[in-house]
Amino acid sequence: MATYLTPALAWRRLREGNERFVAGESLHPNQDASRRHSLVEDQHPFAVIFGCSDSRLAAEIIFDLGLGDAFVVRTAGQVIDDAVLGSLEYSISQLRVPLIVILGHDSCGAVTATKSAVETGDMPAGFIRSLVERITPSVLTAMRNEQTDVNEMVVEHVKQTARRLADSSRVISDAIDDGRAAVVGLSYKLDEGRAALVSGIGEL
């Protein structure tokens, strides 16, 4: 069953699911056997959620979603690379998803590591260095704006990630310009369970 929602309606549906989760009133929709069977041949998710890999940030749970509702992409510190861009472009061009969500969270380990590297000049070893290099511009911007708290840096990183998506991908920018898709940046509070809007691109 296709769910062709406008970006605004998709965003409302996510907000309502998150409000249920915060209140402890999750409905756990679309998680039964009949839903599973209905999705064997096709999928029509109404949102693509690009979030941090943190184990406390399980997208379907915090937005009270089920099977087939969200196309989910996760990397530590919600860092963009070619595979992420390809996955997001697939969701927009092939699945016609109307809403891209950038999901960061407070106390993010990847942002904390980047803050430490910028302050000390000591870069981490291995491929963690790649994460830090990609988050560094956000941390530097936050510092320039006198935002020294990690959670303020997370918000800046979410905003920059949303902008970079719209700037880097013709597929995504065209969908935004045509009103077929929008991007929202959210910052999740671990203690409350609330995902707060910090940026928006497109018609919402």
CSV table of C-alpha atoms in Angstrom, one decimal:
chain,number,residue,atom,x,y,z
A,1,MET,CA,0.0,0.0,0.0
A,2,ALA,CA,1.6,3.2,-1.2
A,3,THR,CA,1.8,6.2,1.2
A,4,TYR,CA,2.4,9.2,-1.0
A,5,LEU,CA,2.5,12.0,1.5
A,6,THR,CA,3.6,15.6,1.1
A,7,PRO,CA,6.8,16.7,3.0
A,8,ALA,CA,4.6,18.6,5.5
A,9,LEU,CA,2.3,15.6,6.2
A,10,ALA,CA,5.3,13.2,6.5
A,11,TRP,CA,6.9,15.6,9.0
A,12,ARG,CA,3.7,15.7,11.0
A,13,ARG,CA,3.5,11.9,11.1
A,14,LEU,CA,7.0,11.7,12.4
A,15,ARG,CA,6.3,14.4,15.1
A,16,GLU,CA,3.2,12.6,16.2
A,17,GLY,CA,5.1,9.3,16.5
A,18,ASN,CA,7.9,11.0,18.5
A,19,GLU,CA,5.3,12.6,20.8
A,20,ARG,CA,3.8,9.2,21.5
A,21,PHE,CA,7.3,7.8,22.3
A,22,VAL,CA,8.2,10.7,24.6
A,23,ALA,CA,4.9,10.2,26.5
A,24,GLY,CA,5.4,6.4,26.8
A,25,GLU,CA,2.3,5.8,24.6
A,26,SER,CA,3.9,4.1,21.5
A,27,LEU,CA,1.5,2.2,19.3
A,28,HIS,CA,4.2,0.0,17.6
A,29,PRO,CA,2.3,0.2,14.3
A,30,ASN,CA,3.0,-1.9,11.2
A,31,GLN,CA,4.9,-4.6,13.1
A,32,ASP,CA,2.7,-7.6,12.6
A,33,ALA,CA,2.8,-10.6,10.2
A,34,SER,CA,0.3,-9.1,7.8
A,35,ARG,CA,2.3,-5.9,7.4
A,36,ARG,CA,5.4,-8.1,6.8
A,37,HIS,CA,3.7,-10.1,4.1
A,38,SER,CA,2.3,-6.9,2.4
A,39,LEU,CA,5.9,-5.6,1.9
A,40,VAL,CA,7.4,-8.6,0.2
A,41,GLU,CA,7.1,-7.2,-3.3
A,42,ASP,CA,7.4,-3.5,-2.7
A,43,GLN,CA,8.1,-0.7,-0.3
A,44,HIS,CA,6.8,2.9,0.0
A,45,PRO,CA,8.5,4.5,3.0
A,46,PHE,CA,7.3,8.0,3.8
A,47,ALA,CA,10.6,9.3,5.2
A,48,VAL,CA,14.3,8.6,4.9
A,49,ILE,CA,16.1,9.0,8.2
A,50,PHE,CA,19.9,9.7,8.1
A,51,GLY,CA,21.1,9.5,11.6
A,52,CYS,CA,24.0,8.7,13.9
A,53,SER,CA,24.8,5.0,14.5
A,54,ASP,CA,24.5,5.4,18.3
A,55,SER,CA,22.7,2.5,19.8
A,56,ARG,CA,20.4,4.8,21.7
A,57,LEU,CA,19.1,6.4,18.5
A,58,ALA,CA,17.0,3.6,17.0
A,59,ALA,CA,14.9,5.5,14.4
A,60,GLU,CA,11.9,3.3,14.2
A,61,ILE,CA,11.5,3.2,17.9
A,62,ILE,CA,11.9,6.9,18.7
A,63,PHE,CA,9.4,7.9,15.9
A,64,ASP,CA,7.0,4.9,16.7
A,65,LEU,CA,7.3,3.4,13.2
A,66,GLY,CA,7.1,-0.1,11.8
A,67,LEU,CA,8.1,-2.1,8.8
A,68,GLY,CA,8.2,-0.2,5.6
A,69,ASP,CA,7.7,3.2,7.1
A,70,ALA,CA,11.2,4.6,7.1
A,71,PHE,CA,14.3,4.1,4.9
A,72,VAL,CA,17.1,4.4,7.4
A,73,VAL,CA,20.8,5.3,6.8
A,74,ARG,CA,23.2,5.5,9.7
A,75,THR,CA,26.8,6.4,10.2
A,76,ALA,CA,28.7,7.5,13.3
A,77,GLY,CA,28.2,11.2,13.7
A,78,GLN,CA,25.8,11.1,10.7
A,79,VAL,CA,28.8,11.7,8.4
A,80,ILE,CA,28.2,12.0,4.7
A,81,ASP,CA,30.1,9.9,2.2
A,82,ASP,CA,29.4,8.7,-1.4
A,83,ALA,CA,27.5,5.6,-0.1
A,84,VAL,CA,25.3,7.8,2.1
A,85,LEU,CA,24.6,10.2,-0.8
A,86,GLY,CA,23.8,7.3,-3.1
A,87,SER,CA,21.4,5.8,-0.5
A,88,LEU,CA,19.6,9.1,0.0
A,89,GLU,CA,19.4,9.7,-3.8
A,90,TYR,CA,17.9,6.2,-4.2
A,91,SER,CA,15.3,6.9,-1.6
A,92,ILE,CA,14.3,10.2,-3.4
A,93,SER,CA,14.6,9.1,-7.0
A,94,GLN,CA,13.4,5.5,-6.8
A,95,LEU,CA,11.2,5.3,-3.7
A,96,ARG,CA,9.9,8.9,-4.1
A,97,VAL,CA,10.3,9.6,-0.4
A,98,PRO,CA,9.0,13.1,0.5
A,99,LEU,CA,11.1,13.8,3.6
A,100,ILE,CA,14.8,13.5,4.5
A,101,VAL,CA,15.5,13.7,8.2
A,102,ILE,CA,19.0,14.4,9.5
A,103,LEU,CA,19.1,13.0,13.1
A,104,GLY,CA,21.8,14.1,15.5
A,105,HIS,CA,21.8,13.7,19.3
A,106,ASP,CA,23.3,15.2,22.4
A,107,SER,CA,26.5,13.7,23.9
A,108,CYS,CA,27.5,12.4,20.5
A,109,GLY,CA,30.8,10.5,20.7
A,110,ALA,CA,31.9,11.3,17.2
A,111,VAL,CA,31.4,15.1,17.7
A,112,THR,CA,33.1,14.8,21.1
A,113,ALA,CA,36.1,13.1,19.5
A,114,THR,CA,36.2,15.9,16.9
A,115,LYS,CA,36.1,18.6,19.5
A,116,SER,CA,39.0,17.0,21.3
A,117,ALA,CA,41.0,16.7,18.1
A,118,VAL,CA,40.5,20.3,17.2
A,119,GLU,CA,41.4,21.5,20.7
A,120,THR,CA,44.4,19.3,21.2
A,121,GLY,CA,45.7,18.8,17.6
A,122,ASP,CA,45.8,15.0,18.3
A,123,MET,CA,44.0,13.1,15.5
A,124,PRO,CA,42.7,9.6,16.2
A,125,ALA,CA,44.1,6.7,14.4
A,126,GLY,CA,42.6,4.5,11.7
A,127,PHE,CA,39.4,5.3,9.9
A,128,ILE,CA,38.0,7.1,12.9
A,129,ARG,CA,40.2,9.9,11.6
A,130,SER,CA,38.0,10.1,8.5
A,131,LEU,CA,34.9,10.7,10.7
A,132,VAL,CA,36.7,13.5,12.6
A,133,GLU,CA,37.9,15.2,9.4
A,134,ARG,CA,34.3,15.3,8.1
A,135,ILE,CA,32.9,16.7,11.3
A,136,THR,CA,35.7,19.3,11.9
A,137,PRO,CA,34.1,22.1,9.7
A,138,SER,CA,31.0,21.9,11.9
A,139,VAL,CA,33.0,22.1,15.1
A,140,LEU,CA,35.1,25.0,13.8
A,141,THR,CA,31.9,26.9,12.8
A,142,ALA,CA,30.4,26.3,16.3
A,143,MET,CA,33.6,27.6,18.0
A,144,ARG,CA,33.7,30.6,15.8
A,145,ASN,CA,30.1,31.3,16.9
A,146,GLU,CA,31.3,30.9,20.6
A,147,GLN,CA,29.4,27.7,21.0
A,148,THR,CA,31.8,25.5,23.0
A,149,ASP,CA,29.3,22.9,24.3
A,150,VAL,CA,29.3,19.5,22.5
A,151,ASN,CA,25.5,19.6,22.2
A,152,GLU,CA,25.7,23.0,20.5
A,153,MET,CA,28.2,21.5,18.1
A,154,VAL,CA,25.9,18.7,17.4
A,155,VAL,CA,23.2,21.1,16.4
A,156,GLU,CA,25.6,23.0,14.1
A,157,HIS,CA,26.7,19.7,12.5
A,158,VAL,CA,23.1,18.7,11.9
A,159,LYS,CA,22.5,22.1,10.2
A,160,GLN,CA,25.6,21.8,8.1
A,161,THR,CA,24.8,18.2,7.1
A,162,ALA,CA,21.4,19.2,5.9
A,163,ARG,CA,22.8,22.1,3.9
A,164,ARG,CA,25.5,19.9,2.4
A,165,LEU,CA,23.0,17.4,1.2
A,166,ALA,CA,21.0,20.1,-0.6
A,167,ASP,CA,24.2,21.5,-2.1
A,168,SER,CA,26.0,18.3,-3.0
A,169,SER,CA,23.2,16.3,-4.7
A,170,ARG,CA,21.4,17.5,-7.8
A,171,VAL,CA,18.8,14.7,-7.3
A,172,ILE,CA,18.0,16.0,-3.8
A,173,SER,CA,18.1,19.7,-4.6
A,174,ASP,CA,15.8,19.2,-7.7
A,175,ALA,CA,13.3,17.4,-5.5
A,176,ILE,CA,13.4,20.2,-2.9
A,177,ASP,CA,13.0,22.9,-5.7
A,178,ASP,CA,10.0,21.0,-7.2
A,179,GLY,CA,8.3,20.7,-3.7
A,180,ARG,CA,8.5,16.9,-3.9
A,181,ALA,CA,10.8,16.6,-0.9
A,182,ALA,CA,12.1,18.6,2.1
A,183,VAL,CA,14.9,18.2,4.6
A,184,VAL,CA,14.6,18.6,8.3
A,185,GLY,CA,17.4,18.6,10.8
A,186,LEU,CA,16.6,17.2,14.2
A,187,SER,CA,18.6,17.1,17.5
A,188,TYR,CA,17.5,14.2,19.8
A,189,LYS,CA,17.7,14.5,23.6
A,190,LEU,CA,18.7,11.2,25.1
A,191,ASP,CA,17.0,11.8,28.5
A,192,GLU,CA,13.7,13.1,27.2
A,193,GLY,CA,13.5,11.1,24.0
A,194,ARG,CA,12.4,14.2,22.1
A,195,ALA,CA,13.7,15.0,18.6
A,196,ALA,CA,13.6,18.8,18.3
A,197,LEU,CA,13.6,20.7,14.9
A,198,VAL,CA,16.8,22.7,14.4
A,199,SER,CA,16.7,23.3,10.6
A,200,GLY,CA,14.4,22.9,7.6
A,201,ILE,CA,15.0,23.2,3.9
A,202,GLY,CA,12.0,23.1,1.5
A,203,GLU,CA,8.3,23.5,2.0
A,204,LEU,CA,7.1,22.3,5.4
